[in-house]
Coordinates of N, CA and C and ligand atoms in Angstrom, one line a residue:
M1 N -5.4 10.7 2.6 CA -5.8 11.8 2.8 C -4.4 12.5 3.8
H2 N -5.3 13.9 3.7 CA -3.9 14.7 4.6 C -4.4 15.6 5.5
I3 N -3.5 14.5 7.1 CA -4.7 15.6 8.0 C -3.6 16.1 8.9
C4 N -3.6 17.1 9.5 CA -2.8 18.0 9.4 C -3.4 18.4 11.2
V5 N -2.2 18.5 11.7 CA -2.5 18.7 13.5 C -1.7 20.6 13.8
E6 N -2.8 21.6 14.1 CA -2.3 22.9 14.3 C -2.2 23.4 15.5
G7 N -2.0 24.1 15.9 CA -2.3 24.6 17.1 C -1.2 25.2 18.4
N8 N -0.7 26.4 18.9 CA -0.3 26.9 19.5 C 1.4 26.2 20.4
I9 N 2.1 26.9 20.3 CA 3.8 26.2 20.8 C 2.6 25.3 22.2
G10 N 3.6 24.6 22.1 CA 3.4 24.0 23.6 C 1.9 23.0 23.6
S11 N 0.8 23.4 22.3 CA -0.6 23.0 22.8 C -0.4 21.6 22.4
G12 N 0.4 21.0 22.6 CA 0.5 18.9 22.8 C 0.3 18.5 21.4
K13 N 0.9 19.0 20.2 CA 0.7 18.6 18.8 C 1.2 17.1 18.6
S14 N 2.5 17.1 19.1 CA 3.4 16.1 19.2 C 3.0 14.8 19.8
T15 N 2.2 15.1 20.9 CA 1.7 14.1 21.6 C 0.5 13.7 20.8
L16 N -0.2 14.4 20.6 CA -1.3 14.1 20.0 C -1.1 13.2 19.1
C17 N 0.0 13.7 18.1 CA 0.3 12.6 16.7 C 0.7 11.6 17.2
K18 N 1.6 11.2 18.1 CA 1.6 9.7 19.0 C 0.8 9.2 19.0
K19 N -0.3 9.3 19.7 CA -1.8 8.8 19.9 C -2.1 8.3 19.1
L20 N -2.9 9.7 18.0 CA -3.3 9.4 16.8 C -2.7 7.9 16.1
A21 N -1.3 8.0 16.2 CA -0.7 6.6 15.2 C -0.7 6.1 16.1
K22 N -1.1 5.4 17.2 CA -1.5 4.4 17.4 C -2.9 3.9 17.8
K23 N -3.2 4.9 17.3 CA -5.4 4.3 16.6 C -5.3 3.9 16.0
F24 N -4.6 4.3 15.1 CA -4.5 4.0 13.3 C -4.5 2.9 13.2
S25 N -3.0 2.6 13.7 CA -2.4 1.0 14.1 C -3.9 0.1 14.4
E26 N -4.7 0.5 15.0 CA -5.2 -0.7 16.3 C -6.5 -0.7 14.7
F27 N -6.6 0.2 14.3 CA -7.4 0.4 13.1 C -6.9 -0.4 12.0
E28 N -6.2 -0.9 11.7 CA -5.4 -1.3 10.6 C -5.5 0.0 9.6
I29 N -5.2 0.9 9.9 CA -5.0 2.1 8.9 C -3.8 2.7 8.6
P30 N -3.0 2.8 7.0 CA -1.8 2.6 7.0 C -1.5 3.9 7.0
C31 N -0.5 4.7 7.9 CA -0.7 6.2 7.7 C 1.1 6.7 8.5
E32 N 1.2 7.9 7.8 CA 2.5 7.8 7.0 C 2.1 9.4 8.7
I33 N 3.6 9.6 9.6 CA 3.3 10.5 10.5 C 4.8 11.1 10.2
L34 N 4.4 12.8 9.9 CA 5.2 13.5 10.0 C 5.1 14.3 11.0
P35 N 6.6 14.1 11.9 CA 7.0 15.2 13.4 C 7.1 16.3 12.8
E36 N 7.3 17.7 13.5 CA 8.1 18.7 13.0 C 9.5 19.0 12.7
P37 N 9.7 19.3 11.6 CA 11.3 18.7 12.3 C 12.2 19.5 12.6
V38 N 12.2 20.1 14.2 CA 12.2 21.2 14.8 C 14.0 20.4 15.3
D39 N 14.3 19.1 15.4 CA 15.9 18.6 15.2 C 16.5 19.6 13.9
I40 N 16.2 19.7 12.4 CA 16.9 20.4 11.9 C 17.2 21.5 12.2
W41 N 16.1 22.5 12.5 CA 15.8 23.8 13.0 C 17.0 23.9 14.1
Q42 N 17.3 22.9 15.2 CA 18.2 23.0 16.1 C 19.6 22.3 16.1
Q43 N 19.8 21.9 14.6 CA 20.9 21.6 13.6 C 21.0 22.0 12.6
F44 N 21.3 22.9 12.1 CA 21.2 23.2 10.5 C 23.1 22.9 10.8
Y45 N 23.6 22.4 10.0 CA 25.1 21.9 10.1 C 25.4 22.2 11.6
D46 N 26.0 23.7 11.8 CA 26.9 24.2 13.1 C 25.5 24.5 13.4
Y47 N 25.0 25.2 12.8 CA 23.8 26.6 13.5 C 22.6 25.6 14.2
N48 N 21.6 26.6 15.4 CA 20.7 26.1 16.0 C 20.1 27.7 15.7
L49 N 19.6 27.1 14.5 CA 18.9 28.7 13.7 C 17.1 28.7 15.5
L50 N 17.0 27.1 15.7 CA 16.0 27.6 16.8 C 16.2 28.7 18.0
D51 N 17.2 28.5 18.3 CA 18.0 28.9 19.4 C 18.2 30.9 18.8
L52 N 19.2 30.9 17.5 CA 19.9 32.1 17.1 C 18.6 32.7 16.8
M53 N 17.3 32.0 16.4 CA 16.0 32.8 16.1 C 15.7 33.9 17.0
Y54 N 15.2 32.8 18.6 CA 14.9 32.8 19.9 C 15.7 34.5 20.1
K55 N 16.6 34.0 20.3 CA 17.9 34.8 20.8 C 18.1 36.3 20.4
D56 N 17.9 36.7 18.8 CA 18.4 38.0 18.4 C 17.0 38.0 16.8
P57 N 16.0 38.0 17.5 CA 14.6 37.5 16.2 C 15.3 39.1 14.8
K58 N 15.3 40.1 14.8 CA 15.7 41.0 14.5 C 16.9 40.7 13.2
K59 N 17.7 39.7 14.1 CA 19.1 39.8 12.9 C 18.9 38.1 12.1
N60 N 17.8 37.5 12.9 CA 18.1 35.6 13.0 C 16.1 35.2 12.5
A61 N 15.5 36.3 11.9 CA 13.7 35.5 12.5 C 13.9 35.1 10.9
Y62 N 14.6 35.8 10.1 CA 14.1 35.5 8.3 C 14.7 34.1 8.3
A63 N 16.3 34.2 8.5 CA 16.7 33.0 8.1 C 16.0 31.9 8.6
F64 N 15.7 31.9 10.0 CA 14.9 30.6 11.2 C 13.6 30.5 9.9
Q65 N 13.1 31.3 9.9 CA 11.6 30.9 8.6 C 11.9 30.2 7.9
N66 N 13.1 31.0 6.5 CA 13.2 30.9 5.8 C 13.2 29.1 5.4
L67 N 14.3 28.3 6.6 CA 14.2 27.2 6.8 C 13.2 26.0 6.9
A68 N 12.6 27.0 8.2 CA 11.3 26.0 8.5 C 10.3 25.3 7.9
L69 N 10.4 26.7 5.9 CA 9.6 26.9 4.6 C 9.9 25.6 4.3
T70 N 11.2 25.9 4.4 CA 11.7 25.2 3.3 C 12.3 23.5 3.6
S71 N 12.6 23.3 4.5 CA 12.4 22.1 6.0 C 10.8 21.1 5.7
K72 N 9.9 22.1 5.4 CA 8.9 21.0 5.8 C 8.0 20.7 4.4
V73 N 8.8 21.8 3.4 CA 8.2 21.2 2.0 C 9.5 20.2 1.7
D74 N 10.4 20.0 2.2 CA 11.0 18.8 1.8 C 10.8 17.2 2.3
Q75 N 10.3 17.7 3.6 CA 9.5 16.4 4.3 C 8.3 16.0 3.4
L76 N 7.4 17.2 3.3 CA 6.2 16.2 2.7 C 6.9 15.8 0.9
Q77 N 7.2 16.1 0.3 CA 7.8 15.5 -1.3 C 8.5 14.5 -1.1
R78 N 9.3 14.2 0.7 CA 9.5 12.7 0.4 C 9.1 12.2 1.0
Y79 N 8.2 12.5 1.9 CA 7.6 11.4 2.6 C 5.9 11.1 1.9
S80 N 5.1 12.1 1.6 CA 4.3 11.9 1.2 C 3.7 10.7 0.5
T81 N 2.8 9.5 1.5 CA 1.8 9.0 1.3 C 0.9 8.9 0.9
E82 N -0.2 7.8 0.7 CA -1.5 8.2 0.5 C -2.2 8.9 2.0
N83 N -2.2 8.5 2.7 CA -2.5 9.2 4.6 C -1.1 9.7 5.0
I84 N -1.2 11.0 5.4 CA 0.0 11.4 6.1 C -0.9 12.3 7.3
L85 N -0.3 11.9 8.6 CA -0.9 12.9 9.2 C 0.8 13.5 10.0
V86 N 0.2 14.8 10.1 CA 1.3 16.1 9.8 C 1.1 16.8 10.8
E87 N 2.4 16.9 11.6 CA 2.5 18.2 12.7 C 3.0 19.3 12.1
R88 N 1.9 20.3 12.0 CA 2.0 21.8 11.5 C 1.8 21.4 10.1
S89 N 1.3 22.6 9.6 CA 1.2 22.8 7.9 C 2.6 24.0 7.4
I90 N 2.7 24.2 6.4 CA 2.9 25.7 5.7 C 2.6 27.0 6.3
Y91 N 0.9 26.4 6.1 CA -0.3 27.5 6.3 C -0.3 28.1 7.3
A92 N 0.5 27.5 8.6 CA 0.7 28.2 9.7 C 1.8 29.1 9.9
Q93 N 2.5 28.9 8.7 CA 3.8 30.1 8.3 C 3.3 31.4 7.9
K94 N 2.5 30.7 7.0 CA 1.9 31.7 6.3 C 0.6 33.0 6.8
N95 N -0.1 31.9 7.5 CA -1.1 32.8 8.4 C -0.6 33.2 9.9
V96 N 0.1 32.7 10.8 CA 0.3 32.8 12.1 C 1.6 33.0 12.1
F97 N 2.7 32.7 11.7 CA 3.8 32.9 11.8 C 4.6 34.2 11.4
I98 N 4.8 34.1 9.8 CA 4.8 34.8 8.9 C 4.4 36.4 9.6
P99 N 2.9 36.5 9.9 CA 2.7 37.7 10.2 C 2.4 38.4 11.3
A100 N 2.8 37.5 12.5 CA 3.3 37.8 14.1 C 4.6 38.3 14.0
L101 N 5.5 37.7 13.6 CA 6.9 38.3 13.2 C 7.1 39.9 12.5
A102 N 6.5 40.2 11.6 CA 6.0 41.5 11.2 C 5.4 42.5 11.9
N103 N 4.3 41.8 13.2 CA 3.0 42.5 13.8 C 4.5 43.1 14.6
Q104 N 5.6 42.6 14.6 CA 6.6 42.6 16.3 C 7.7 43.0 15.3
G105 N 7.7 43.3 14.2 CA 9.1 44.7 13.4 C 10.0 43.8 13.9
N106 N 9.6 42.5 13.6 CA 10.8 41.3 13.6 C 11.7 41.1 12.2
I107 N 10.9 41.1 11.2 CA 11.3 40.9 10.0 C 10.9 42.6 9.5
T108 N 11.6 42.9 8.2 CA 12.1 44.0 7.7 C 10.6 43.4 6.2
E109 N 10.5 44.5 5.7 CA 9.1 45.2 4.7 C 9.8 43.7 3.5
M110 N 11.2 43.8 3.2 CA 11.7 43.0 2.1 C 11.4 42.2 2.5
E111 N 11.8 41.5 3.8 CA 12.1 39.9 4.0 C 10.6 40.0 3.9
H112 N 9.5 40.3 4.7 CA 7.8 39.6 4.5 C 7.6 39.6 3.0
L113 N 8.0 40.5 2.2 CA 7.7 40.5 0.8 C 8.5 38.6 0.5
L114 N 9.5 38.9 0.4 CA 10.3 38.0 0.4 C 9.9 36.4 1.0
L115 N 9.7 36.3 1.6 CA 8.5 35.5 2.6 C 7.3 35.0 2.2
D116 N 6.5 36.1 1.9 CA 5.2 35.9 1.2 C 5.1 34.9 0.0
Y117 N 6.5 35.8 -1.0 CA 5.9 35.4 -2.0 C 6.8 33.7 -2.6
A118 N 7.6 33.3 -1.5 CA 8.2 32.1 -1.0 C 6.9 30.8 -0.9
V119 N 6.4 31.3 0.1 CA 4.8 30.4 1.1 C 3.5 30.3 0.0
N120 N 4.1 31.7 -1.0 CA 2.9 31.5 -2.1 C 3.2 30.0 -3.0
V121 N 4.8 30.8 -3.5 CA 4.7 29.8 -4.4 C 5.0 27.8 -3.9
M122 N 5.0 28.2 -2.5 CA 4.3 26.5 -2.0 C 3.3 26.3 -1.8
T123 N 2.8 26.7 -1.3 CA 2.2 26.8 -1.1 C 0.9 26.2 -2.6
S124 N 1.5 26.6 -3.0 CA 0.7 26.1 -5.0 C 1.1 24.3 -5.1
I125 N 1.9 24.3 -4.8 CA 2.3 22.7 -5.0 C 1.9 22.0 -3.5
E126 N 1.0 21.0 -5.2 CA -0.5 20.3 -4.7 C -0.4 19.2 -3.0
V127 N 0.5 19.0 -3.1 CA 0.8 18.1 -1.9 C 0.7 18.8 -0.9
M128 N 1.0 19.8 -0.5 CA 1.6 21.0 0.6 C -0.4 20.8 1.6
Q129 N -1.3 20.8 0.6 CA -2.5 21.4 1.0 C -3.2 20.4 1.4
P130 N -3.4 20.6 3.1 CA -4.1 19.6 4.2 C -6.1 19.0 3.4
T131 N -6.1 18.2 4.1 CA -7.5 17.5 4.1 C -8.6 18.7 4.6
I132 N -7.9 18.0 6.0 CA -8.3 18.2 7.5 C -7.4 18.6 8.1
Y133 N -7.7 20.2 9.1 CA -7.4 20.3 9.9 C -7.7 19.6 11.8
I134 N -6.7 19.5 12.5 CA -7.0 19.2 13.8 C -6.5 20.3 14.0
Y135 N -7.5 21.1 14.9 CA -6.9 22.6 15.5 C -7.0 22.1 17.1
L136 N -6.1 21.9 17.8 CA -5.5 22.0 19.2 C -6.1 23.3 19.7
K137 N -7.0 23.6 20.5 CA -7.4 24.9 20.8 C -7.6 25.0 22.1
V138 N -5.9 25.3 22.5 CA -5.5 25.1 23.9 C -5.2 26.4 24.7
P139 N -5.9 27.2 25.3 CA -5.2 28.2 26.1 C -3.8 29.2 26.6
P140 N -3.6 30.2 25.7 CA -2.2 30.1 25.9 C -1.7 30.2 27.4
I141 N -2.3 30.2 28.1 CA -1.4 29.9 29.8 C -1.3 28.4 30.1
I142 N -2.3 27.7 29.5 CA -1.9 26.1 29.4 C -0.2 25.6 28.9
C143 N -0.5 26.9 27.6 CA 0.8 26.1 26.8 C 1.8 26.8 27.0
L144 N 1.8 28.3 28.1 CA 2.9 28.6 28.9 C 3.2 27.9 29.9
D145 N 2.6 27.1 30.3 CA 3.0 26.2 31.7 C 3.4 24.4 31.2
R146 N 3.2 24.2 29.8 CA 4.1 23.5 29.3 C 5.3 23.5 29.0
L147 N 5.2 24.6 28.5 CA 6.7 25.1 27.7 C 7.6 25.2 29.1
R148 N 7.0 25.6 30.1 CA 8.1 25.8 31.2 C 8.4 24.4 31.5
Q149 N 7.5 23.8 31.6 CA 7.7 21.7 32.1 C 8.5 21.3 30.9
R150 N 8.3 21.3 30.0 CA 9.2 21.0 29.2 C 10.9 21.2 29.3
G151 N 10.8 22.5 29.6 CA 12.6 23.1 29.5 C 12.8 23.3 28.2
R152 N 12.3 22.9 26.7 CA 13.2 23.1 25.4 C 13.7 24.6 25.8
N153 N 15.3 23.9 26.0 CA 16.2 25.3 26.4 C 15.8 26.6 25.5
E154 N 15.7 26.4 23.8 CA 15.4 27.5 23.4 C 14.4 28.5 23.0
E155 N 13.6 27.8 24.1 CA 12.7 28.7 24.2 C 12.5 29.2 24.9
K156 N 13.3 29.5 25.9 CA 13.1 30.5 27.8 C 12.5 31.7 27.6
M157 N 12.8 32.5 26.1 CA 12.4 33.6 25.4 C 10.6 33.9 25.7
V158 N 10.1 33.0 25.7 CA 8.5 33.1 24.7 C 8.2 33.3 26.5
D159 N 6.8 34.2 26.0 CA 6.4 34.6 27.0 C 4.9 34.7 26.8
I160 N 3.9 35.1 27.6 CA 2.2 35.3 27.6 C 2.4 35.9 26.5
E161 N 2.5 36.8 26.1 CA 2.1 37.9 25.3 C 2.0 37.2 23.9
Y162 N 3.4 36.7 23.8 CA 3.5 35.5 22.2 C 2.7 34.8 21.8
L163 N 2.9 34.3 23.2 CA 1.6 33.1 22.6 C 0.2 33.6 22.7
Q164 N -0.1 34.5 23.6 CA -1.5 35.3 22.9 C -1.5 35.9 21.2
S165 N -0.8 36.2 21.3 CA -0.9 36.9 19.6 C -0.6 35.6 18.6
I166 N 0.0 34.4 18.9 CA 0.0 33.3 18.2 C -1.5 32.7 18.0
D167 N -2.3 33.0 19.4 CA -3.4 32.3 19.4 C -4.4 32.8 19.2
K168 N -4.5 34.2 18.9 CA -4.8 35.3 18.1 C -5.5 34.9 16.5
L169 N -3.9 34.6 16.1 CA -3.8 34.8 14.6 C -4.2 33.2 13.9
Y170 N -4.5 32.4 15.0 CA -4.1 30.9 15.4 C -6.2 31.1 14.8
E171 N -6.4 31.4 15.9 CA -8.4 31.7 16.2 C -8.5 32.7 14.5
S172 N -8.2 33.4 14.3 CA -9.0 34.2 13.0 C -8.7 33.1 11.9
W173 N -7.8 32.8 11.5 CA -7.2 32.0 10.6 C -8.2 30.7 11.0
M174 N -8.2 29.5 12.0 CA -9.2 28.6 11.6 C -10.7 28.9 11.7
R175 N -10.6 30.6 11.9 CA -12.5 30.5 11.8 C -12.4 30.9 10.4
T176 N -12.1 31.1 9.7 CA -11.9 31.9 8.1 C -11.8 31.2 7.4
E177 N -10.7 29.3 7.2 CA -10.3 28.6 6.2 C -11.4 28.0 5.9
R178 N -11.4 27.4 4.5 CA -12.3 27.1 3.3 C -11.7 26.3 2.8
K179 N -10.2 26.0 2.6 CA -9.9 25.0 1.7 C -9.6 23.5 1.9
A180 N -10.1 24.0 3.7 CA -10.1 22.4 4.0 C -11.2 22.2 5.5
Q181 N -11.4 20.5 5.7 CA -12.2 20.8 7.1 C -11.5 20.8 8.3
V182 N -12.3 22.0 9.4 CA -11.6 22.2 10.4 C -12.3 20.9 12.2
I183 N -11.2 20.6 12.3 CA -12.0 20.3 13.8 C -11.1 20.2 14.9
V184 N -12.0 20.8 15.4 CA -12.0 21.1 17.2 C -11.4 20.8 18.1
L185 N -10.4 20.4 18.5 CA -10.1 19.6 20.2 C -10.1 21.0 20.7
E186 N -11.0 20.5 21.8 CA -10.6 21.2 23.4 C -10.4 19.8 24.1
E187 N -9.6 20.7 25.1 CA -9.0 19.6 26.1 C -10.2 19.2 27.5
P188 N -10.1 18.4 28.2 CA -9.8 17.1 27.4 C -9.8 16.0 26.3
F189 N -8.4 16.0 25.2 CA -9.2 16.0 24.1 C -9.6 14.1 24.4
D190 N -10.7 14.3 23.4 CA -11.8 12.9 23.6 C -11.0 12.2 21.9
L191 N -10.4 11.1 21.9 CA -9.3 10.4 21.2 C -10.9 9.0 20.0
N192 N -11.2 9.2 20.8 CA -12.6 8.1 19.9 C -13.2 8.8 19.5
L193 N -14.1 10.5 19.9 CA -14.7 11.0 19.1 C -14.2 12.0 18.2
L194 N -13.1 11.6 17.8 CA -11.7 12.0 17.0 C -11.8 11.2 15.8
M195 N -11.7 10.0 16.5 CA -11.8 9.0 15.4 C -12.8 8.7 14.6
L196 N -14.1 9.0 15.5 CA -15.4 9.3 14.8 C -15.4 10.7 13.9
N197 N -15.3 10.8 14.1 CA -15.9 12.6 13.2 C -14.2 12.5 12.3
L198 N -13.5 11.8 12.4 CA -12.5 11.7 11.2 C -13.2 10.0 10.4
K199 N -14.3 9.5 10.8 CA -14.5 8.7 10.3 C -15.2 8.7 9.5
F200 N -16.6 9.8 9.8 CA -17.2 11.1 9.0 C -16.5 11.6 8.0
A201 N -15.5 11.8 8.0 CA -14.6 12.7 6.7 C -14.0 11.2 5.7
N202 N -14.5 10.1 5.6 CA -13.5 9.2 5.3 C -12.4 8.6 5.1
F203 N -11.7 8.5 6.7 CA -10.3 9.0 6.4 C -10.4 7.5 6.6
G204 N -9.5 7.2 6.1 CA -9.2 5.4 6.3 C -10.0 4.5 5.7
L205 N -10.9 5.1 5.6 CA -12.5 4.1 4.7 C -12.1 3.2 3.5
Q206 N -11.2 4.4 2.3 CA -10.9 4.2 1.7 C -10.0 2.5 2.0
D207 N -9.2 2.7 2.4 CA -8.4 1.8 2.9 C -8.8 0.2 3.0
K208 N -10.0 0.6 4.1 CA -10.4 -0.4 4.3 C -11.2 -1.2 3.6
E209 N -12.4 -0.5 2.8 CA -12.8 -1.2 1.9 C -11.8 -1.9 0.8
K210 N -10.9 -1.1 0.2 CA -9.8 -2.1 -0.5 C -8.7 -3.2 0.3
K211 N -9.0 -3.4 0.8 CA -8.5 -4.2 2.3 C -9.4 -5.1 2.0
K212 N -10.7 -4.7 2.0 CA -12.2 -6.2 2.7 C -12.2 -6.8 1.2
E213 N -12.0 -5.6 0.2 CA -12.2 -6.3 -1.0 C -11.3 -7.2 -1.5
E214 N -9.9 -7.3 -1.5 CA -8.9 -7.9 -1.7 C -8.9 -9.6 -1.2
K215 N -9.0 -9.2 0.3 CA -9.6 -10.5 1.0 C -10.4 -11.5 0.4
S216 N -11.9 -10.9 -0.2 CA -12.9 -11.7 -0.2 C -12.5 -11.8 -1.8
K217 N -11.5 -11.0 -2.4 CA -11.0 -11.4 -3.9 C -10.1 -12.8 -3.6
A218 N -9.4 -12.4 -2.7 CA -8.3 -13.8 -2.5 C -9.2 -15.4 -1.6
L219 N -10.2 -14.6 -1.1 CA -10.7 -16.1 -0.8 C -11.5 -16.9 -1.7
K220 N -12.6 -16.2 -3.2 CA -13.0 -17.0 -3.9 C -12.1 -17.4 -4.8
R221 N -10.5 -16.7 -4.4 CA -9.0 -17.6 -5.7 C -9.2 -18.6 -5.0
K222 N -9.2 -19.1 -3.7 CA -8.9 -20.0 -2.6 C -9.8 -21.2 -3.2
Y223 N -11.0 -20.5 -2.4 CA -12.5 -21.6 -2.8 C -13.1 -21.6 -3.6
P224 N -12.9 -21.8 -5.0 CA -13.8 -21.1 -6.2 C -15.0 -21.8 -6.3
K225 N -16.2 -21.1 -6.6 CA -17.7 -22.0 -6.7 C -17.3 -23.1 -7.7
Ligands
TTP1 P1 6.1 24.2 17.7 O1 5.6 23.3 16.1 O2 5.1 24.6 18.2 O3 6.5 22.5 18.3 P2 6.0 22.1 19.5 O4 6.5 20.8 20.1 O5 6.0 23.1 20.2 O6 4.9 21.8 19.7 P3 3.3 20.6 20.6 O7 3.9 20.7 22.2 O8 2.1 21.4 20.4 O9 3.9 20.0 20.1 O10 7.7 24.4 16.9 C1 8.9 24.0 17.4 C2 9.3 25.9 17.5 O11 9.3 26.5 16.8 C3 8.9 26.6 18.6 O12 8.9 27.3 19.7 C4 8.1 27.7 17.9 C5 8.8 27.8 16.8 N1 8.3 27.9 15.1 C6 8.4 29.2 14.5 O13 9.2 30.5 15.5 N2 8.1 29.4 14.0 C7 7.4 28.7 12.9 O14 7.2 29.4 11.4 C8 7.3 27.5 13.0 C9 6.8 25.6 12.7 C10 7.4 27.1 14.3
MG2 MG1 5.7 19.2 18.7

């Protein structure tokens, strides 16, 4: 099963992924965690594309978005196992970040068409489609507060208006999402309730059942009647 954690910048996706990974291991559910590849965006050869994008979006947003898309596809193709927990999907780029850039006039019409073409090709790859979205619905003002506290240098330019525009696009996407189940999490995040919701969605159950079966087969082999 492919679970994807979605939400605004600074909504707490990375932290939630780490906490969930711990829970999965407590429940003996094997799961690969794929964090957002921000380190690649900060150091692509000698270029910090995240920084270049925020400093001069008109010039660099297209290049950044291009890398963001390719690095996500690369990550999923490389590490995809039966259960994966992914921080953000390329659908967030399709439904949130690319439209935000277009609304702000930071990409040209041609760049918009190119990105839409790339994203449509990439989303048609089966492994890219999540089964469940965990949507962290956090007010933009709280995200801004966290961003300031975290102090990621490149994100100094992010302001409340930008976070509000991202929030609006997320809300309308999550309300209309039909291909995957959406679990909405509001703060304070209740991990036990989330685990219950995932259980109802059958997450990890196949593995547990398989394990039980294997155990009982092994026991039968050890102690035949
Ligand atoms: P985020 O995935 O939002 O990372 P985060 O660590 O801020 O989130 P959280 O605190 O919830 O873990 O993205 C990292 C940066 O990349 C952020 O500044 C937003 C930017 N970004 C874009 O500008 N466009 C994109 O398409 C994506 C995916 C990210
Ligand atoms: Mg993160």
